[in-house]
Amino acid sequence: MLSARPPLSKSETSPGLQFHICISTDEKNGRMKRTQETRFRSRRQTAQPIRAVISSGDQSVGVPTTFSASGESRTSMSDINIKAVITIRKKMKEKLNDKIEESWESFLNGIGQGIMIQLVSKEVDTVTKVGAKSAETAVRGWFSTSPNHHYIIEYAANLTVASTFGQPGSIIITNLHPKEFYLMEIVLHGFTEGPVFFPANSWIHSRNDNPYGRVIFCNQSYLPSQTPSGLKELRAAELVRLRGNGRGERKKFDRIYDYACYNDLGNPDKDEDLARPVLGGEERPYPRRCRTGRPPCSSDPFSESRIEKPHPVYVPRDETFEETKQATFSAGALKALLHNLVPSLVAALSSSDNPFQCFTEIDQLYKDGVALKLEESKSIFSNMLLPAMMKKVENASESMLKFETPAIISRDRFAWLRDNEFARQTLAGVNPVNIERLQDFPIRSKLDPAVFGSPESALTKKCIEQELNGMSVEEAIQKGRLYILDYHDLLLPFIKKMNALKGTKAYASRTIFFLSQNSDTLRPIAIELSLSPTPSSPESKHLYTHGHDATSYWTWKLAKAHVCSNDAGVHQLVNHWLRTHACMEPYIIATHRQLSCMHPIYKLLHPHMRYTMEINSLARQSLINGGGVIESCFSPGKYSLEVSSAAYKSNWRFDMEALPADLIRRGMAVEDPSKPGGVRLLIEDYPYAADGLLIWEAIKDWVEFYVNRFYEEPNSVASDYELQAWWDEIKNKGHPDKRNESWWPKLKTKDDLSGILTIMIWTASGQHAAINFGQYPFGGYVPNRPALMRKLITQEGEPDYAKFLLNPQQTFLSSIPTQLQATKVMAVQDTLSTHSPDEEYLGDLHHTHARWIDDQEIQKAFKRFSSRLEEIEEIINERNRNARLKNRSGAGVPPYELLLPSSGPGVTGRGIPNSISI
């Protein structure tokens, strides 16, 4: 329990008094101790702590007391004496200058020259015709910190309001300091109804930057039509400020949410080879990002000038990582990784960037590590907190970056070689969202045949039926036994350009799988690899089957590696970046611009929006930018985001981001109201879908209860003008290139709203978890999931064919990423797969958000939601112990845990955070 002393009286804070503040270091616990003159200390020790007043239920406030100008007390039965407790979070890690500044700010707060607050009533003042306001009052007093959280301090203020003031609905807080501070909450005591809570968890900027003062609303939710009269003007004004005027470059302290195209990925002013096309518009449609307002490049007026590392890209101030997050893996380590470790790897390996010579060299990454020069690495390792999967080992002259053994080979180091594991990962791997049931045959491309050649696939009836044990293709399709992983139409338009890049060779791929009738396991039976047609080679389609001879065995292995490379690229650029990170950002921007923080839907969505804009800005700066890690390590190279745009244009639909709808679209399920999510899986042992539907159903039920609680009238959704503006803006400003599509859900009923919100929360939580936190467990072993391929498969009669026959292993190793490419991807995937120690998981409520809403029924419903997720965790654990489910159990098979709701810190391969925070 935090404690706070009452404010000093006027006599104690007289300007004529001389204060002596001594700061000393407590050697026992490292905390800063503030000591003052004995007379001041003894006066405070006789006062009753504010928390004692709180625990008495506010009944001990007694007769209201006010002070005259001379400091003498007087009472008035027509006034109410209010005590406000203001909770502020200091820096957790302070330098000496910070400590001095903190002490000075504390002193200013103590004498009433640091923070001012003013109460605003829910009732309208009959004179001003706006919400009645108290007098502006200074926050005063020095108080002890929490014994458990030394960086949390409390201050207090005494206010007096008339008995006719009514209930307070908001507080205007003004920061007189020259710099910002972090406000956690304000609690008012003295009203007969009990304490009134004003959760903030927000940065309060200096009056120099925010002359209007900051409005903090109480934790009671109101639909726009229910807004108390005294708060209507403040509610509308706050939204106007958050929208900004669409002009000028945004400053660090701004809290302005606006839209822009992705026109800041390239840097043509630095190098013309780093120029990148604008994403967003008719030619290259894309979701919108947060506007920063930076000036255009001098060499390209359509591209925004870049802010290069280590300077941060603007996001609204409250979207940045809090210090607790900055100090953990998913924030601090990511920045250090991108800004320090990756350049160090490049410096250490680029001069001798060789392919792996044998599989033992890959194993040595986990046993011995990568050697970095000790002088270069000292600052890196001292300034970053490495995830659990990366370990530092030092000797006299060098520092070794040692990787943990990935889960995929931790139980069976040869698992990646097997066909059944290759197939299993399409259902239970890091990218289990592209497998489809084959429903039409023959397989035909939808691309223009005049440009891309014959639409007919090389996967003929004859080649497929050779693997069907006497079953015809028609019969296998009818019985739901054939499945396909099809990246042909998405990638073929880029293949020629990709293969012109240095060190990259790729195909557009299709892979056919056959479903075992008894075990629900898939077996790959044929792979088609296609190149762009040329005048000399109009049909560049190669067909591969696993075969039974040595040569076929190795060409089949190379064909699977090319499929895995395509799968890795589509996973990272489309399913991970586009469908979760990029598509969530417009929802977040619109929520802040159109829904007041008093709106119940804002309160519901808020935990699922935290940190996403910050992690996206980091990605634009160092991951998906021109020349960034993604371009240098994944096969689409400089065309990576164009591939992502093509997928958005052809395949993305908001309504199909619902898990049940997506499963039906891919032919993996059929409607069945009796099953979770209202669908029945055609492959029962489909771990991602089976577990995901449990999570989806839990989210859906929680959201439906929440929506029904606040929207009681039949037309209340349609008449909510904030909500309608929110949905309209998501379509027309957040996804404007798709605004005219007929598939956008309507927003007229409670069911419409529940469906929309469930998609958003699922996307931010379960969907992102399923395709993010398995990146290192599956991709940390490069042969299992190469991010790119450097050679095409040599054909009989070609110059390298003889070398392939003599040493097929060397051909394979020289085709997958080099040592530098592999370690860069491993380091990034390791960090992106890491949970921070302060992660906020689905169904959990962080202690700083405990008073997010005052509705008791909603709080009870949230507890039921949390309990249900605990039950789901037990169900998933039981499934992983079921020997009948071969896709999640068996010799050497890692259990499917990516949708287990909870997790500890580190790379665990499990856990569903509330939001996309890494």
PDB file of N, CA, C and O in Angstrom, residues 843-875:
ATOM      1  N   GLY A 843      -6.055 -11.309 -20.685  1.00  0.00           N
ATOM      2  CA  GLY A 843      -6.767 -11.730 -19.474  1.00  0.00           C
ATOM      3  C   GLY A 843      -6.140 -11.245 -18.187  1.00  0.00           C
ATOM      4  O   GLY A 843      -6.732 -11.401 -17.119  1.00  0.00           O
ATOM      5  N   ASP A 844      -4.929 -10.674 -18.278  1.00  0.00           N
ATOM      6  CA  ASP A 844      -4.281 -10.113 -17.096  1.00  0.00           C
ATOM      7  C   ASP A 844      -4.562  -8.619 -17.024  1.00  0.00           C
ATOM      8  O   ASP A 844      -4.771  -7.967 -18.045  1.00  0.00           O
ATOM      9  N   LEU A 845      -4.520  -8.094 -15.828  1.00  0.00           N
ATOM     10  CA  LEU A 845      -4.713  -6.662 -15.623  1.00  0.00           C
ATOM     11  C   LEU A 845      -3.507  -6.130 -14.888  1.00  0.00           C
ATOM     12  O   LEU A 845      -3.262  -6.487 -13.736  1.00  0.00           O
ATOM     13  N   HIS A 846      -2.731  -5.294 -15.555  1.00  0.00           N
ATOM     14  CA  HIS A 846      -1.543  -4.717 -14.935  1.00  0.00           C
ATOM     15  C   HIS A 846      -1.955  -3.835 -13.760  1.00  0.00           C
ATOM     16  O   HIS A 846      -2.988  -3.162 -13.806  1.00  0.00           O
ATOM     17  N   HIS A 847      -1.135  -3.829 -12.724  1.00  0.00           N
ATOM     18  CA  HIS A 847      -1.519  -3.096 -11.498  1.00  0.00           C
ATOM     19  C   HIS A 847      -1.712  -1.605 -11.761  1.00  0.00           C
ATOM     20  O   HIS A 847      -2.493  -0.949 -11.082  1.00  0.00           O
ATOM     21  N   THR A 848      -1.021  -1.071 -12.763  1.00  0.00           N
ATOM     22  CA  THR A 848      -1.183   0.357 -13.052  1.00  0.00           C
ATOM     23  C   THR A 848      -2.490   0.663 -13.761  1.00  0.00           C
ATOM     24  O   THR A 848      -2.860   1.832 -13.907  1.00  0.00           O
ATOM     25  N   HIS A 849      -3.204  -0.369 -14.201  1.00  0.00           N
ATOM     26  CA  HIS A 849      -4.478  -0.157 -14.877  1.00  0.00           C
ATOM     27  C   HIS A 849      -5.640  -0.781 -14.096  1.00  0.00           C
ATOM     28  O   HIS A 849      -6.694  -1.056 -14.655  1.00  0.00           O
ATOM     29  N   ALA A 850      -5.422  -1.002 -12.825  1.00  0.00           N
ATOM     30  CA  ALA A 850      -6.421  -1.690 -12.011  1.00  0.00           C
ATOM     31  C   ALA A 850      -7.738  -0.919 -11.923  1.00  0.00           C
ATOM     32  O   ALA A 850      -8.803  -1.501 -11.755  1.00  0.00           O
ATOM     33  N   ARG A 851      -7.678   0.408 -12.058  1.00  0.00           N
ATOM     34  CA  ARG A 851      -8.900   1.220 -11.935  1.00  0.00           C
ATOM     35  C   ARG A 851      -9.333   1.747 -13.292  1.00  0.00           C
ATOM     36  O   ARG A 851      -9.763   2.896 -13.420  1.00  0.00           O
ATOM     37  N   TRP A 852      -9.213   0.904 -14.313  1.00  0.00           N
ATOM     38  CA  TRP A 852      -9.495   1.351 -15.677  1.00  0.00           C
ATOM     39  C   TRP A 852     -10.947   1.706 -15.899  1.00  0.00           C
ATOM     40  O   TRP A 852     -11.285   2.512 -16.756  1.00  0.00           O
ATOM     41  N   ILE A 853     -11.843   1.112 -15.092  1.00  0.00           N
ATOM     42  CA  ILE A 853     -13.270   1.371 -15.259  1.00  0.00           C
ATOM     43  C   ILE A 853     -13.957   1.169 -13.917  1.00  0.00           C
ATOM     44  O   ILE A 853     -13.504   0.369 -13.090  1.00  0.00           O
ATOM     45  N   ASP A 854     -15.043   1.878 -13.698  1.00  0.00           N
ATOM     46  CA  ASP A 854     -15.705   1.823 -12.389  1.00  0.00           C
ATOM     47  C   ASP A 854     -16.901   0.889 -12.374  1.00  0.00           C
ATOM     48  O   ASP A 854     -17.588   0.779 -11.378  1.00  0.00           O
ATOM     49  N   ASP A 855     -17.173   0.192 -13.475  1.00  0.00           N
ATOM     50  CA  ASP A 855     -18.350  -0.669 -13.590  1.00  0.00           C
ATOM     51  C   ASP A 855     -18.056  -2.040 -12.980  1.00  0.00           C
ATOM     52  O   ASP A 855     -17.226  -2.797 -13.478  1.00  0.00           O
ATOM     53  N   GLN A 856     -18.759  -2.359 -11.895  1.00  0.00           N
ATOM     54  CA  GLN A 856     -18.511  -3.611 -11.181  1.00  0.00           C
ATOM     55  C   GLN A 856     -18.871  -4.839 -12.016  1.00  0.00           C
ATOM     56  O   GLN A 856     -18.191  -5.864 -11.961  1.00  0.00           O
ATOM     57  N   GLU A 857     -19.930  -4.754 -12.800  1.00  0.00           N
ATOM     58  CA  GLU A 857     -20.320  -5.895 -13.631  1.00  0.00           C
ATOM     59  C   GLU A 857     -19.270  -6.178 -14.696  1.00  0.00           C
ATOM     60  O   GLU A 857     -18.999  -7.336 -15.021  1.00  0.00           O
ATOM     61  N   ILE A 858     -18.699  -5.133 -15.241  1.00  0.00           N
ATOM     62  CA  ILE A 858     -17.638  -5.311 -16.230  1.00  0.00           C
ATOM     63  C   ILE A 858     -16.409  -5.937 -15.575  1.00  0.00           C
ATOM     64  O   ILE A 858     -15.766  -6.831 -16.145  1.00  0.00           O
ATOM     65  N   GLN A 859     -16.090  -5.496 -14.384  1.00  0.00           N
ATOM     66  CA  GLN A 859     -14.941  -6.066 -13.690  1.00  0.00           C
ATOM     67  C   GLN A 859     -15.149  -7.553 -13.395  1.00  0.00           C
ATOM     68  O   GLN A 859     -14.226  -8.361 -13.526  1.00  0.00           O
ATOM     69  N   LYS A 860     -16.377  -7.921 -13.022  1.00  0.00           N
ATOM     70  CA  LYS A 860     -16.671  -9.339 -12.780  1.00  0.00           C
ATOM     71  C   LYS A 860     -16.566 -10.138 -14.079  1.00  0.00           C
ATOM     72  O   LYS A 860     -16.046 -11.256 -14.096  1.00  0.00           O
ATOM     73  N   ALA A 861     -17.055  -9.558 -15.168  1.00  0.00           N
ATOM     74  CA  ALA A 861     -16.991 -10.242 -16.457  1.00  0.00           C
ATOM     75  C   ALA A 861     -15.544 -10.429 -16.903  1.00  0.00           C
ATOM     76  O   ALA A 861     -15.195 -11.458 -17.498  1.00  0.00           O
ATOM     77  N   PHE A 862     -14.703  -9.437 -16.620  1.00  0.00           N
ATOM     78  CA  PHE A 862     -13.288  -9.578 -16.988  1.00  0.00           C
ATOM     79  C   PHE A 862     -12.631 -10.699 -16.186  1.00  0.00           C
ATOM     80  O   PHE A 862     -11.794 -11.444 -16.722  1.00  0.00           O
ATOM     81  N   LYS A 863     -12.999 -10.838 -14.934  1.00  0.00           N
ATOM     82  CA  LYS A 863     -12.466 -11.944 -14.136  1.00  0.00           C
ATOM     83  C   LYS A 863     -12.905 -13.287 -14.705  1.00  0.00           C
ATOM     84  O   LYS A 863     -12.139 -14.256 -14.719  1.00  0.00           O
ATOM     85  N   ARG A 864     -14.138 -13.354 -15.188  1.00  0.00           N
ATOM     86  CA  ARG A 864     -14.608 -14.598 -15.821  1.00  0.00           C
ATOM     87  C   ARG A 864     -13.811 -14.878 -17.090  1.00  0.00           C
ATOM     88  O   ARG A 864     -13.463 -16.029 -17.380  1.00  0.00           O
ATOM     89  N   PHE A 865     -13.523 -13.830 -17.845  1.00  0.00           N
ATOM     90  CA  PHE A 865     -12.706 -13.959 -19.050  1.00  0.00           C
ATOM     91  C   PHE A 865     -11.323 -14.501 -18.686  1.00  0.00           C
ATOM     92  O   PHE A 865     -10.795 -15.417 -19.341  1.00  0.00           O
ATOM     93  N   SER A 866     -10.739 -13.958 -17.632  1.00  0.00           N
ATOM     94  CA  SER A 866      -9.420 -14.416 -17.190  1.00  0.00           C
ATOM     95  C   SER A 866      -9.460 -15.880 -16.763  1.00  0.00           C
ATOM     96  O   SER A 866      -8.564 -16.664 -17.106  1.00  0.00           O
ATOM     97  N   SER A 867     -10.497 -16.254 -16.030  1.00  0.00           N
ATOM     98  CA  SER A 867     -10.628 -17.647 -15.587  1.00  0.00           C
ATOM     99  C   SER A 867     -10.795 -18.584 -16.779  1.00  0.00           C
ATOM    100  O   SER A 867     -10.257 -19.701 -16.792  1.00  0.00           O
ATOM    101  N   ARG A 868     -11.528 -18.127 -17.766  1.00  0.00           N
ATOM    102  CA  ARG A 868     -11.728 -18.966 -18.952  1.00  0.00           C
ATOM    103  C   ARG A 868     -10.414 -19.193 -19.692  1.00  0.00           C
ATOM    104  O   ARG A 868     -10.157 -20.299 -20.179  1.00  0.00           O
ATOM    105  N   LEU A 869      -9.569 -18.178 -19.756  1.00  0.00           N
ATOM    106  CA  LEU A 869      -8.271 -18.348 -20.400  1.00  0.00           C
ATOM    107  C   LEU A 869      -7.401 -19.332 -19.630  1.00  0.00           C
ATOM    108  O   LEU A 869      -6.626 -20.087 -20.230  1.00  0.00           O
ATOM    109  N   GLU A 870      -7.512 -19.345 -18.313  1.00  0.00           N
ATOM    110  CA  GLU A 870      -6.790 -20.339 -17.519  1.00  0.00           C
ATOM    111  C   GLU A 870      -7.277 -21.744 -17.846  1.00  0.00           C
ATOM    112  O   GLU A 870      -6.481 -22.690 -17.937  1.00  0.00           O
ATOM    113  N   GLU A 871      -8.583 -21.888 -18.038  1.00  0.00           N
ATOM    114  CA  GLU A 871      -9.128 -23.194 -18.413  1.00  0.00           C
ATOM    115  C   GLU A 871      -8.639 -23.606 -19.798  1.00  0.00           C
ATOM    116  O   GLU A 871      -8.328 -24.784 -20.034  1.00  0.00           O
ATOM    117  N   ILE A 872      -8.576 -22.643 -20.714  1.00  0.00           N
ATOM    118  CA  ILE A 872      -8.088 -22.939 -22.064  1.00  0.00           C
ATOM    119  C   ILE A 872      -6.637 -23.411 -22.015  1.00  0.00           C
ATOM    120  O   ILE A 872      -6.243 -24.327 -22.749  1.00  0.00           O
ATOM    121  N   GLU A 873      -5.869 -22.814 -21.148  1.00  0.00           N
ATOM    122  CA  GLU A 873      -4.468 -23.232 -21.018  1.00  0.00           C
ATOM    123  C   GLU A 873      -4.379 -24.690 -20.610  1.00  0.00           C
ATOM    124  O   GLU A 873      -3.541 -25.447 -21.136  1.00  0.00           O
ATOM    125  N   GLU A 874      -5.233 -25.110 -19.708  1.00  0.00           N
ATOM    126  CA  GLU A 874      -5.246 -26.516 -19.299  1.00  0.00           C
ATOM    127  C   GLU A 874      -5.689 -27.423 -20.458  1.00  0.00           C
ATOM    128  O   GLU A 874      -5.148 -28.519 -20.639  1.00  0.00           O
ATOM    129  N   ILE A 875      -6.654 -26.974 -21.231  1.00  0.00           N
ATOM    130  CA  ILE A 875      -7.114 -27.755 -22.380  1.00  0.00           C
ATOM    131  C   ILE A 875      -5.978 -27.942 -23.383  1.00  0.00           C
ATOM    132  O   ILE A 875      -5.752 -29.051 -23.909  1.00  0.00           O
TER     133      ILE A 875
END
